[in-house]
Coordinates of C-alpha atoms in Angstrom, one line a residue:
X1467 CA -18.1 -26.8 21.5
X1468 CA -15.8 -29.9 21.4
X1469 CA -12.3 -29.3 20.2
X1470 CA -11.4 -30.8 16.7
X1471 CA -9.5 -34.1 16.8
X1472 CA -6.4 -32.3 15.3
X1473 CA -6.4 -29.9 18.2
X1474 CA -6.8 -32.6 20.9
X1475 CA -3.9 -34.5 19.3
X1476 CA -1.6 -31.4 19.2
X1477 CA -2.4 -30.6 22.8
X1478 CA -1.6 -34.2 23.9
X1479 CA 1.7 -34.1 21.9
X1480 CA 2.7 -30.8 23.5
X1481 CA 2.0 -32.2 27.0
X1482 CA 4.1 -35.3 26.2
X1483 CA 6.9 -33.2 24.8
X1484 CA 7.0 -31.0 27.9
X1485 CA 7.5 -34.0 30.2
X1486 CA 10.3 -35.4 28.0
X1487 CA 12.1 -32.2 27.5
X1488 CA 12.1 -30.4 30.9
X1489 CA 15.6 -30.3 32.3
X1490 CA 16.1 -30.7 36.0
X1491 CA 18.7 -27.9 36.2
X1492 CA 18.2 -24.3 35.4
X1493 CA 20.3 -22.6 32.8
X1494 CA 23.8 -21.6 33.9
X1495 CA 24.5 -18.0 34.8
X1496 CA 26.5 -15.7 32.7
X1497 CA 29.4 -16.1 35.1
X1498 CA 29.4 -19.9 34.5
X1499 CA 29.1 -19.7 30.7
X1500 CA 30.5 -16.5 29.4
X1501 CA 33.9 -16.3 27.8
X1502 CA 36.4 -13.8 29.1
X1503 CA 35.8 -10.2 28.2
X1504 CA 39.3 -9.9 26.9
X1505 CA 39.0 -12.7 24.3
X1506 CA 40.1 -11.3 20.9
X1507 CA 39.7 -12.5 17.3
X1508 CA 42.5 -15.0 17.8
X1509 CA 40.5 -16.8 20.5
X1510 CA 37.9 -19.6 20.2
X1511 CA 35.6 -17.6 17.9
X1512 CA 38.2 -17.0 15.2
X1513 CA 37.9 -18.9 11.9
X1514 CA 39.3 -18.6 8.5
X1515 CA 37.3 -16.5 6.0
X1516 CA 34.4 -18.5 4.6
X1517 CA 33.1 -17.9 1.1
X1518 CA 30.7 -20.8 1.1
X1519 CA 27.7 -20.4 3.5
X1520 CA 26.6 -23.2 5.8
X1521 CA 24.2 -25.8 4.3
X1522 CA 20.7 -24.3 3.9
X1523 CA 17.7 -26.4 4.8
X1524 CA 14.2 -25.3 5.6
X1525 CA 13.6 -28.0 8.2
X1526 CA 15.8 -29.5 10.9
X1527 CA 15.1 -31.7 13.9
X1528 CA 17.2 -32.5 16.9
X1529 CA 18.2 -31.9 20.5
X1530 CA 19.9 -29.2 22.5
X1531 CA 18.2 -26.2 20.9
X1532 CA 17.3 -24.8 17.5
X1533 CA 17.4 -21.7 15.4
X1534 CA 15.2 -20.8 12.4
X1535 CA 15.9 -17.6 10.3
X1536 CA 16.0 -16.6 6.7
X1537 CA 19.8 -17.0 6.4
X1538 CA 22.2 -19.9 7.0
X1539 CA 25.0 -17.7 8.3
X1540 CA 22.7 -16.1 10.8
X1541 CA 21.2 -19.4 11.9
X1542 CA 24.7 -20.8 12.3
X1543 CA 25.6 -17.9 14.5
X1544 CA 22.8 -18.7 16.8
X1545 CA 23.7 -22.4 16.9
X1546 CA 27.3 -21.5 17.7
X1547 CA 26.2 -19.6 20.8
X1548 CA 23.9 -22.4 21.9
X1549 CA 26.8 -24.9 21.5
X1550 CA 28.9 -22.7 23.7
X1551 CA 26.4 -22.8 26.5
X1552 CA 24.2 -19.9 25.7
X1553 CA 20.5 -19.9 26.0
X1554 CA 17.7 -19.0 23.6
X1555 CA 18.0 -15.3 24.4
X1556 CA 21.8 -15.2 23.7
X1557 CA 21.2 -17.1 20.5
X1558 CA 18.5 -14.8 19.3
X1559 CA 20.7 -11.7 19.7
X1560 CA 23.6 -13.5 18.0
X1561 CA 21.3 -14.4 15.1
X1562 CA 19.8 -10.9 14.9
X1563 CA 23.3 -9.4 14.8
X1564 CA 24.4 -11.7 12.0
X1565 CA 21.2 -10.8 10.0
X1566 CA 22.3 -7.2 10.3
X1567 CA 25.3 -8.3 8.2
X1568 CA 23.7 -10.7 5.7
X1569 CA 20.2 -9.3 5.5
X1570 CA 20.9 -5.6 6.0
X1571 CA 18.0 -4.4 3.9
X1572 CA 15.5 -5.9 6.3
X1573 CA 17.2 -5.6 9.7
X1574 CA 20.1 -4.1 11.6
X1575 CA 21.0 -1.7 14.4
X1576 CA 19.5 1.1 12.4
X1577 CA 16.1 -0.3 13.1
X1578 CA 13.9 -1.8 15.8
X1579 CA 11.6 -4.7 16.7
X1580 CA 9.8 -6.8 19.2
X1581 CA 11.2 -9.6 21.3
X1582 CA 9.0 -12.3 22.9
X1583 CA 10.6 -14.6 25.4
X1584 CA 9.3 -17.8 27.1
X1585 CA 10.9 -18.6 30.4
X1586 CA 10.8 -22.4 30.9
X1587 CA 11.7 -22.3 34.6
X1588 CA 8.8 -19.9 35.4
X1589 CA 6.6 -20.9 32.5
X1590 CA 5.9 -17.2 31.7
X1591 CA 6.1 -15.1 28.6
X1592 CA 7.6 -11.6 28.6
X1593 CA 8.3 -9.1 25.9
X1594 CA 10.5 -6.2 24.9
X1595 CA 9.1 -3.3 22.9
X1596 CA 12.1 -2.1 20.9
X1597 CA 10.1 0.0 18.5
X1598 CA 11.6 3.2 17.0
X1599 CA 10.3 6.5 18.3
X1600 CA 9.7 9.8 16.6
X1601 CA 11.8 12.9 17.5
X1602 CA 10.6 15.0 20.4
X1603 CA 9.7 17.8 17.9
X1604 CA 7.4 15.6 15.8
X1605 CA 3.7 16.3 15.5
X1606 CA 0.8 15.5 13.3
X1607 CA 2.2 17.6 10.4
X1608 CA 5.4 15.5 10.2
X1609 CA 4.7 14.2 6.7
X1610 CA 2.8 17.2 5.3
X1611 CA 4.3 19.4 2.7
X1612 CA 4.4 23.2 2.7
X1613 CA 0.8 23.3 1.5
X1614 CA -0.5 21.0 4.2
X1615 CA -0.7 18.0 1.8
X1616 CA 0.7 14.5 2.5
X1617 CA 4.2 14.0 1.0
X1618 CA 4.6 11.4 -1.8
X1619 CA 5.4 8.2 0.0
X1620 CA 8.7 7.6 -1.9
X1621 CA 9.9 11.1 -1.0
X1622 CA 9.1 10.6 2.6
X1623 CA 10.9 7.2 2.7
X1624 CA 14.2 8.3 1.3
X1625 CA 14.8 11.1 3.7
X1626 CA 16.0 12.0 7.2
X1627 CA 12.4 12.8 8.0
X1628 CA 11.4 9.1 8.0
X1629 CA 14.1 8.0 10.5
X1630 CA 13.1 7.1 14.0
X1631 CA 15.4 6.6 17.0
X1632 CA 16.6 3.0 16.5
X1633 CA 15.6 0.4 19.1
X1634 CA 17.5 -2.7 18.2
X1635 CA 20.7 -2.2 20.2
X1636 CA 18.7 -1.2 23.2
X1637 CA 16.6 -4.4 22.8
X1638 CA 19.7 -6.5 22.8
X1639 CA 20.9 -4.9 26.0
X1640 CA 17.5 -5.3 27.7
X1641 CA 17.0 -8.9 26.7
X1642 CA 20.5 -10.0 27.6
X1643 CA 20.4 -8.1 30.9
X1644 CA 17.0 -9.6 31.9
X1645 CA 17.2 -13.2 30.6
X1646 CA 20.5 -13.9 28.8
X1647 CA 23.5 -15.7 30.1
X1648 CA 26.3 -14.2 28.0
X1649 CA 27.5 -10.6 27.4
X1650 CA 26.8 -8.6 24.3
X1651 CA 30.6 -8.9 23.6
X1652 CA 30.3 -12.7 23.4
X1653 CA 27.2 -12.9 21.3
X1654 CA 28.4 -10.3 18.8
X1655 CA 31.5 -12.3 17.9
X1656 CA 30.0 -14.5 15.1
X1657 CA 28.5 -11.5 13.4
X1658 CA 31.7 -9.5 13.7
X1659 CA 33.5 -12.4 12.0
X1660 CA 31.0 -12.6 9.2
X1661 CA 31.2 -8.8 8.7
X1662 CA 34.9 -8.9 8.6
X1663 CA 35.5 -11.9 6.4
X1664 CA 32.3 -11.6 4.3
X1665 CA 29.3 -13.7 3.3
X1666 CA 28.3 -15.2 0.0
X1667 CA 25.8 -13.1 -2.0
X1668 CA 22.7 -15.1 -3.1
X1669 CA 20.1 -14.3 -5.7
X1670 CA 17.7 -12.7 -3.2
X1671 CA 20.4 -10.3 -2.0
X1672 CA 21.4 -9.4 -5.5
X1673 CA 17.7 -8.7 -6.5
X1674 CA 17.1 -6.6 -3.4
X1675 CA 20.3 -4.6 -4.1
X1676 CA 19.3 -4.1 -7.8
X1677 CA 15.8 -2.9 -6.6
X1678 CA 17.6 -0.2 -4.5
X1679 CA 20.4 0.6 -6.9
X1680 CA 19.0 4.0 -7.9
X1681 CA 18.6 5.1 -4.3
X1682 CA 21.9 3.7 -3.2
X1683 CA 23.9 5.5 -5.9
X1684 CA 22.7 8.8 -4.5
X1685 CA 24.3 8.2 -1.1
X1686 CA 28.1 7.6 -1.2
X1687 CA 28.3 5.4 1.9
X1688 CA 25.5 3.2 0.6
X1689 CA 27.0 3.0 -2.9
X1690 CA 30.4 2.1 -1.5
X1691 CA 29.1 -0.7 0.6
X1692 CA 26.4 -2.3 -1.5
X1693 CA 27.5 -1.5 -5.1
X1694 CA 31.1 -2.7 -5.2
X1695 CA 32.7 -1.7 -8.4
X1696 CA 29.6 0.5 -9.1
X1697 CA 27.2 -2.4 -9.6
X1698 CA 25.1 -4.8 -7.5
X1699 CA 27.3 -7.7 -6.3
X1700 CA 27.4 -10.8 -8.3
X1701 CA 25.7 -14.0 -7.0
X1702 CA 28.5 -16.1 -5.5
X1703 CA 30.7 -13.2 -4.7
X1704 CA 31.8 -12.3 -1.2
X1705 CA 30.5 -9.1 0.4
X1706 CA 32.4 -7.7 3.4
X1707 CA 31.4 -5.0 5.8
X1708 CA 34.5 -3.9 7.8
X1709 CA 32.7 -0.7 9.0
X1710 CA 30.0 -2.8 10.6
X1711 CA 32.5 -5.1 12.2
X1712 CA 34.1 -2.0 13.8
X1713 CA 30.7 -0.7 14.9
X1714 CA 29.9 -4.0 16.5
X1715 CA 33.2 -3.8 18.2
X1716 CA 32.2 -0.6 19.8
X1717 CA 29.0 -2.1 21.0
X1718 CA 30.9 -5.1 22.3
X1719 CA 33.1 -2.8 24.4
X1720 CA 30.4 -0.3 25.5
X1721 CA 27.2 -2.3 25.3
X1722 CA 24.2 -1.4 23.3
X1723 CA 24.0 1.9 25.0
X1724 CA 27.1 2.9 23.0
X1725 CA 24.7 3.6 20.1
X1726 CA 22.8 6.2 22.1
X1727 CA 25.6 8.5 23.2
X1728 CA 29.0 9.7 22.1
X1729 CA 30.5 9.6 18.7
X1730 CA 28.2 6.9 17.3
X1731 CA 25.0 8.8 18.3
X1732 CA 26.4 12.0 16.8
X1733 CA 27.2 10.2 13.5
X1734 CA 23.5 9.0 13.4
X1735 CA 22.0 12.3 14.1
X1736 CA 24.3 14.1 11.7
X1737 CA 23.3 11.7 8.9
X1738 CA 19.6 12.2 9.7
X1739 CA 19.8 16.0 9.9
X1740 CA 22.1 16.4 6.8
X1741 CA 21.5 13.3 4.6
X1742 CA 24.9 12.8 2.8
X1743 CA 23.7 12.8 -0.8
X1744 CA 26.3 12.8 -3.6
X1745 CA 27.0 16.0 -5.5
X1746 CA 25.0 16.2 -8.7
X1747 CA 22.4 13.7 -7.6
X1748 CA 18.9 14.4 -8.8
X1749 CA 17.7 13.9 -5.3
X1750 CA 17.3 16.5 -2.5
X1751 CA 16.3 14.4 0.6
X1752 CA 14.4 16.2 3.3
X1753 CA 16.3 16.4 6.6
X1754 CA 15.0 15.0 9.8
X1755 CA 15.0 16.5 13.2
X1756 CA 16.5 13.6 15.3
X1757 CA 18.8 14.8 18.0
X1758 CA 21.4 13.3 20.3
X1759 CA 18.9 13.9 23.1
X1760 CA 16.3 11.7 21.3
X1761 CA 18.9 8.9 21.3
X1762 CA 20.1 9.5 24.8
X1763 CA 16.5 9.4 26.2
X1764 CA 15.4 6.3 24.2
X1765 CA 14.1 3.4 26.3
X1766 CA 12.8 0.0 25.5
X1767 CA 9.6 -1.2 27.3
X1768 CA 9.5 -4.5 29.1
X1769 CA 5.8 -5.4 29.2
X1770 CA 3.3 -8.2 29.5
X1771 CA 2.4 -9.9 26.3
X1772 CA -1.0 -9.9 24.6
X1773 CA -2.8 -13.1 25.4
X1774 CA -5.8 -15.0 24.1
X1775 CA -7.2 -18.5 24.7
X1776 CA -7.7 -20.5 21.5
X1777 CA -9.0 -24.0 21.6
X1778 CA -7.3 -24.8 24.9
X1779 CA -4.0 -23.1 23.9
X1780 CA -2.6 -19.8 25.2
X1781 CA -1.5 -17.6 22.3
X1782 CA 1.0 -14.9 23.4
X1783 CA 2.2 -12.0 21.3
X1784 CA 3.1 -8.4 21.3
X1785 CA 0.8 -5.9 23.0
X1786 CA 0.7 -2.3 21.7
X1787 CA 2.6 -0.5 20.3
X1788 CA 2.4 -3.4 17.9
X1789 CA -1.1 -4.3 16.6
X1790 CA 0.1 -7.8 15.9
X1791 CA -0.9 -9.5 19.1
X1792 CA -4.3 -7.9 19.4
X1793 CA -5.3 -8.4 15.7
X1794 CA -4.1 -12.0 15.5
X1795 CA -5.8 -12.6 18.8
X1796 CA -9.1 -11.0 17.8
X1797 CA -9.2 -13.0 14.5
X1798 CA -8.6 -16.2 16.4
X1799 CA -11.4 -15.4 18.8
X1800 CA -13.7 -14.7 15.8
X1801 CA -12.8 -18.1 14.4
X1802 CA -13.2 -19.9 17.8
X1803 CA -16.8 -20.9 17.1
X1804 CA -16.1 -22.4 13.6
X1805 CA -14.9 -26.0 13.4
X1806 CA -12.0 -25.3 11.0
X1807 CA -10.7 -28.9 11.3
X1808 CA -14.0 -30.1 9.7
X1809 CA -14.4 -27.2 7.2
X1810 CA -13.6 -27.8 3.6
X1811 CA -11.0 -25.5 1.8
X1812 CA -13.7 -23.0 0.6
X1813 CA -15.3 -22.5 4.0
X1814 CA -12.0 -22.4 5.8
X1815 CA -10.6 -19.7 3.5
X1816 CA -13.9 -17.7 3.5
X1817 CA -14.0 -17.7 7.3
X1818 CA -10.3 -16.8 7.5
X1819 CA -10.7 -13.9 5.1
X1820 CA -13.7 -12.5 6.9
X1821 CA -12.2 -12.7 10.3
X1822 CA -9.1 -10.9 9.0
X1823 CA -11.3 -8.2 7.4
X1824 CA -13.1 -7.5 10.7
X1825 CA -10.1 -7.5 12.9
X1826 CA -8.3 -5.1 10.6
X1827 CA -11.2 -2.8 10.7
X1828 CA -10.9 -2.7 14.5
X1829 CA -7.1 -2.4 14.3
X1830 CA -7.4 0.8 12.2
X1831 CA -9.7 2.4 14.7
X1832 CA -8.2 1.4 18.1
X1833 CA -4.5 0.6 17.7
X1834 CA -1.8 3.1 18.3
X1835 CA 1.0 3.8 20.8
X1836 CA -0.7 3.3 24.3
X1837 CA 1.5 6.1 25.7
X1838 CA -0.6 8.5 23.5
X1839 CA -3.8 6.6 22.8
X1840 CA -6.4 4.9 25.0
X1841 CA -6.0 1.4 23.5
X1842 CA -8.7 -1.0 24.8
X1843 CA -6.3 -4.0 24.6
X1844 CA -8.2 -6.3 27.1
X1845 CA -11.6 -5.5 25.4
X1846 CA -10.3 -6.1 21.9
X1847 CA -9.2 -9.6 23.0
X1848 CA -12.4 -10.5 24.8
X1849 CA -14.5 -13.3 23.4
X1850 CA -17.6 -11.2 24.0
X1851 CA -16.3 -8.6 21.5
X1852 CA -15.2 -11.3 19.0
X1853 CA -18.6 -12.9 19.2
X1854 CA -20.3 -9.6 18.4
X1855 CA -18.1 -9.3 15.3
X1856 CA -18.4 -13.0 14.2
X1857 CA -22.2 -12.7 13.8
X1858 CA -21.6 -10.4 10.9
X1859 CA -20.0 -13.3 8.9
X1860 CA -22.3 -15.3 6.6
X1861 CA -21.4 -18.4 4.7
X1862 CA -23.3 -17.3 1.6
X1863 CA -22.1 -13.7 1.3
X1864 CA -19.1 -11.5 1.6
X1865 CA -18.6 -8.4 3.7
X1866 CA -17.8 -5.2 1.7
X1867 CA -14.6 -3.3 2.7
X1868 CA -13.8 -1.1 4.2
X1869 CA -15.9 -2.5 7.0
X1870 CA -16.7 -0.2 9.9
X1871 CA -15.1 -1.0 13.3
X1872 CA -16.9 -2.3 16.3
X1873 CA -16.7 -0.9 19.8
X1874 CA -15.0 -3.3 22.1
X1875 CA -15.9 -1.2 25.1
X1876 CA -19.6 -1.7 24.4
X1877 CA -20.0 -4.7 22.2
X1878 CA -23.4 -5.5 20.7
X1879 CA -24.2 -8.3 18.4
X1880 CA -23.7 -7.5 14.7
X1881 CA -23.4 -3.7 15.5
X1882 CA -20.6 -1.5 14.2
X1883 CA -19.2 1.3 16.2
X1884 CA -18.0 4.1 13.9
X1885 CA -17.2 5.2 10.4
X1886 CA -15.1 2.9 8.1
X1887 CA -11.6 3.9 7.3
X1888 CA -9.2 2.3 4.7
X1889 CA -6.0 0.4 5.8
X1890 CA -2.9 2.5 5.4
X1891 CA 0.3 1.1 3.7
X1892 CA 3.2 -0.5 5.6
X1893 CA 6.5 -1.6 4.1
X1894 CA 7.1 -5.3 3.8
X1895 CA 10.8 -5.6 4.5
X1896 CA 11.2 -7.2 7.9
X1897 CA 12.8 -10.4 9.2
X1898 CA 11.8 -12.9 11.9
X1899 CA 13.9 -15.4 13.8
X1900 CA 13.0 -18.1 16.3
X1901 CA 15.3 -19.8 18.8
X1902 CA 15.0 -22.5 21.5
X1903 CA 17.5 -24.0 23.9
X1904 CA 18.1 -27.2 25.8
X1905 CA 16.4 -25.9 28.9
X1906 CA 13.1 -25.3 27.1
X1907 CA 13.4 -21.5 26.7
X1908 CA 12.0 -20.0 23.5
X1909 CA 12.3 -16.7 21.7
X1910 CA 10.3 -15.3 18.8
X1911 CA 11.9 -12.0 17.6
X1912 CA 10.8 -9.8 14.7
X1913 CA 13.0 -6.9 13.7
X1914 CA 13.0 -4.4 10.8
X1915 CA 14.2 -1.3 9.2
X1916 CA 10.9 -1.0 7.3
X1917 CA 11.2 -0.8 3.5
X1918 CA 13.6 -3.0 1.7
X1919 CA 16.8 -1.0 2.3
X1920 CA 15.1 1.3 4.9
X1921 CA 15.7 4.9 4.2
X1922 CA 18.5 4.0 1.7
X1923 CA 20.9 6.0 3.8
X1924 CA 24.0 4.3 5.3
X1925 CA 25.7 6.1 8.2
X1926 CA 29.1 6.9 6.8
X1927 CA 31.9 4.8 8.3
X1928 CA 29.4 2.7 10.3
X1929 CA 28.2 0.1 7.9
X1930 CA 24.4 0.1 8.6
X1931 CA 21.4 1.5 7.0
X1932 CA 19.0 3.8 8.8
X1933 CA 15.3 2.9 9.1
X1934 CA 12.3 4.7 7.5
X1935 CA 10.1 3.5 10.3
X1936 CA 8.2 6.7 10.8
X1937 CA 6.5 6.2 7.5
X1938 CA 4.5 3.6 9.4
X1939 CA 2.6 6.6 10.9
X1940 CA -0.5 7.8 9.0
X1941 CA 0.6 10.8 7.1
X1942 CA -2.9 12.2 7.5
X1943 CA -6.1 10.8 9.1
X1944 CA -7.0 7.6 7.2
X1945 CA -10.6 9.0 6.7
X1946 CA -11.8 12.6 7.1
X1947 CA -13.5 13.1 10.4
X1948 CA -12.5 9.7 11.8
X1949 CA -10.1 9.5 14.7
X1950 CA -6.8 8.0 13.6
X1951 CA -4.8 6.7 16.5
X1952 CA -1.6 6.4 14.4
X1953 CA -0.8 10.0 13.6
X1954 CA 2.8 11.2 14.5
X1955 CA 3.6 12.7 17.8
X1956 CA 6.7 13.6 19.9
X1957 CA 8.5 10.5 21.1
X1958 CA 5.6 8.3 19.7
X1959 CA 6.0 4.8 18.5
X1960 CA 4.4 4.2 15.1
X1961 CA 1.9 1.3 14.9
X1962 CA 3.4 -2.0 13.8
X1963 CA 2.0 -5.2 12.5
X1964 CA 5.0 -7.3 13.7
X1965 CA 3.5 -10.5 15.3
X1966 CA 6.1 -12.7 17.1
X1967 CA 4.0 -15.4 18.7
X1968 CA 4.5 -18.2 21.2
X1969 CA 1.7 -20.8 21.8
X1970 CA 1.6 -22.6 25.1
X1971 CA -0.4 -25.7 26.1
X1972 CA -2.8 -25.9 29.1
X1973 CA 0.3 -26.6 31.4
X1974 CA 2.0 -23.4 30.1
X1975 CA 4.6 -25.3 28.2
X1976 CA 5.7 -24.4 24.6
X1977 CA 3.8 -25.9 21.7
X1978 CA 5.0 -23.7 18.8
X1979 CA 6.6 -20.3 18.2
X1980 CA 6.7 -18.3 15.0
X1981 CA 6.5 -15.0 13.2
X1982 CA 7.0 -13.5 9.7
X1983 CA 8.0 -10.3 7.8
X1984 CA 5.6 -8.7 5.4
X1985 CA 4.2 -5.4 6.7
X1986 CA 0.5 -5.6 7.5
X1987 CA 0.5 -9.1 5.8
X1988 CA 2.5 -10.3 8.8
X1989 CA -0.8 -10.5 10.8
X1990 CA -2.6 -12.6 8.2
X1991 CA 0.4 -14.8 7.6
X1992 CA 0.8 -15.7 11.3
X1993 CA -3.0 -16.2 11.6
X1994 CA -3.1 -18.6 8.6
X1995 CA 0.0 -20.5 9.7
X1996 CA -1.4 -20.9 13.2
X1997 CA -4.8 -22.2 12.0
X1998 CA -3.2 -24.5 9.4
X1999 CA -1.1 -26.0 12.2
X2000 CA -3.4 -25.9 15.2
X2001 CA -6.8 -26.5 13.5
X2002 CA -6.1 -28.3 10.3
X2003 CA -3.4 -30.6 11.7
X2004 CA -0.7 -29.6 9.2
X2005 CA 2.9 -30.3 10.3
X2006 CA 4.6 -27.0 11.0
X2007 CA 6.8 -27.1 7.8
X2008 CA 3.7 -27.7 5.6
X2009 CA 1.7 -25.1 7.5
X2010 CA 4.4 -22.6 6.6
X2011 CA 4.7 -23.7 3.0
X2012 CA 1.0 -23.7 2.3
X2013 CA -0.2 -21.0 -0.2
X2014 CA -1.6 -17.9 1.5
X2015 CA -4.3 -15.2 1.3
X2016 CA -4.2 -11.8 2.9
X2017 CA -7.3 -9.7 3.6
X2018 CA -6.7 -6.4 5.5
X2019 CA -10.1 -4.6 5.2
X2020 CA -9.5 -3.8 1.6
X2021 CA -11.7 -4.3 -1.5
X2022 CA -9.6 -7.2 -2.8
X2023 CA -7.8 -10.0 -1.0
X2024 CA -4.3 -10.8 -2.0
X2025 CA -3.8 -14.5 -3.0
X2026 CA -0.6 -16.5 -3.8
X2027 CA -0.3 -18.5 -7.1
X2028 CA -0.9 -21.8 -5.3
X2029 CA -4.5 -20.8 -4.6
X2030 CA -4.9 -18.5 -7.6
X2031 CA -4.5 -21.5 -9.9
X2032 CA -6.8 -23.7 -7.7
X2033 CA -10.5 -24.2 -8.4
X2034 CA -11.3 -22.9 -4.9
X2035 CA -10.7 -19.4 -6.1
X2036 CA -13.6 -19.6 -8.5
X2037 CA -15.9 -21.0 -5.8
X2038 CA -14.9 -18.1 -3.5
X2039 CA -15.4 -15.6 -6.3
X2040 CA -18.9 -17.0 -6.7
X2041 CA -19.6 -16.0 -3.1
X2042 CA -18.5 -12.4 -3.9
X2043 CA -14.8 -12.4 -3.0
X2044 CA -12.4 -10.4 -5.2
X2045 CA -8.7 -11.4 -5.4
X2046 CA -5.5 -9.8 -6.6
X2047 CA -2.6 -12.1 -7.4
X2048 CA 0.5 -11.7 -5.2
X2049 CA 3.6 -13.9 -5.9
X2050 CA 4.7 -14.0 -2.3
X2051 CA 3.1 -13.2 1.1
X2052 CA 5.3 -13.4 4.2
X2053 CA 8.2 -15.6 5.1
X2054 CA 7.7 -17.5 8.3
X2055 CA 10.2 -19.1 10.6
X2056 CA 9.1 -21.2 13.5
X2057 CA 10.0 -23.9 16.1
X2058 CA 7.9 -26.7 17.5
X2059 CA 8.5 -29.0 20.4
X2060 CA 8.1 -32.7 19.5
X2061 CA 6.8 -35.5 21.7
X2062 CA 10.2 -37.1 22.1
X2063 CA 11.8 -33.9 23.4
X2064 CA 13.4 -32.9 20.0
X2065 CA 13.0 -29.4 18.6
X2066 CA 11.7 -29.0 15.1
X2067 CA 12.9 -25.8 13.4
X2068 CA 11.1 -24.8 10.2
X2069 CA 11.4 -22.0 7.6
X2070 CA 10.2 -21.3 4.1
X2071 CA 11.0 -23.8 1.4
X2072 CA 10.8 -21.2 -1.4
X2073 CA 9.6 -17.7 -0.3
X2074 CA 12.5 -15.2 -0.2
X2075 CA 14.8 -17.8 -1.5
X2076 CA 14.0 -20.3 1.3
X2077 CA 14.9 -20.1 4.9
X2078 CA 17.5 -21.8 7.2
X2079 CA 16.6 -24.2 10.0
X2080 CA 19.3 -25.6 12.3
X2081 CA 19.5 -27.7 15.5
X2082 CA 22.4 -28.1 17.9
X2083 CA 22.6 -31.8 17.5
X2084 CA 20.6 -34.2 15.4
X2085 CA 21.5 -37.0 17.8
X2086 CA 20.3 -37.3 21.4
X2087 CA 22.5 -35.7 23.9
X2088 CA 23.5 -37.3 27.2
X2089 CA 23.7 -35.9 30.7
X2090 CA 25.1 -32.4 31.0
X2091 CA 24.4 -31.7 27.3
X2092 CA 27.3 -33.8 26.0
X2093 CA 26.9 -35.6 22.7
X2094 CA 26.2 -39.3 23.1
X2095 CA 29.1 -41.2 21.6
X2096 CA 31.0 -38.0 21.1

């Protein structure tokens, strides 16, 4: 079918932008751009302590590269690296390290994530799977109690049992070693400075601290760090983390591998195996079985991305162990035959909801760690399979959840392929960042420690929280008698919904890159933002800000207030949809390449207190990257 006008225009703009923005020279090598390994705090990265954060804006447009994250200090760290000659990969690691300081309840070296990289010179997309892994002793009984019943979720979260081998530090090593131009020592300097001198506490940070106050009080290292004076920090106060500054110093000297051996590895495993709860606490956290061998043997996976064609664009994301790339891709394929640009709000939302419902049904049946499960990735992303699912959607009726999955290996029109199973819970505390550089390279990077505050357990003397990522496993089969590909196993990666995504045009040049936090709502958030932008012609900032819905094969669809209070809700309910009000779904950051060669960085205007978009230079830069007139 003909592509909507909005899509044709976007494709044309992307092609024009590619011509204008392609640099003749390749990025410099690390030897050409890196600062000396011996540079200390008194060198070029040293600044006075700052108690006022950089200006926070959800949108920025300019030249030389861009960074979008949830936090202004973190975005500024990435921009600093770009201005010092680093590329998008270097900036992404610097931004992530800073988020480990300023957004420690969502990310940090105690967790893991997924890194998607576009190489402008080769016009290829590559990824790093830095997902946490279960201990070698883990099996399907990991989260069952002594009677064989699933543990209460809260009890499992706040324990050593929930902690997987962290993957973030290894991801940084892998990405920098493969595609970066600077050393880990160089890119950690901004984050070390923030940790040492402190950052300004905002309302979001205080609220998240208060929500964890009861847990943090039970672990002395967490209480000392996050409850100064015994209370959540006051908005406007400065919070310092000298322990993390020292830990980053160890990584700077020894590389990310320093986390996986030696004293730091022993500190992590000791904390997991004997959670350091305060005397007299009314909590007896279960110990985990993580060992130094688990850390020593951890490896990231460099792998090809998931890929689907959508209205002439190539949409690239994370292949399993994440379910993000396949589930977003399948939903887009289901929507391919609907002219969303011409659809009114009701039909657009109805089709969006139903495509999400079906793709989540298939996710639950087929997605798990491919090292343990036979995941039919190629078949899940085939248009033939999507068409067999799309024919179940009617414009005058609503599917009932849980919908049964289809069989991508043997797709037949309107036929399901097994018993229905409910969607299991995922924590919503994650963070996403997006970077681009003057050479046209792009990174979309989503990282997490799972719940807000992770396990709640800070490694004593180290300044970072441990993840509770293993609670992303199913504690027991989601439905009796139905195969669940996401049960625990030795060294297994739990299924994730993280969906860092890069969209390329027909010439394999970047159009837009984005991602979001939000547990399983990440998938629906990325899907809705992409369709708002690519199909409905919304500018990226407006596509991000638009009110959201989230359907994950559940009886009700979550809906934000902007749609809840709109007459469209009543029209959808008349079709049979059921909604539950959710004040906030996701928190996107993204980057778009504009026709004149500028980068547009965009983040949330309000969700999670608003995000921070920055560019290297708002004015055009001359030859060699020097500022015109500067």
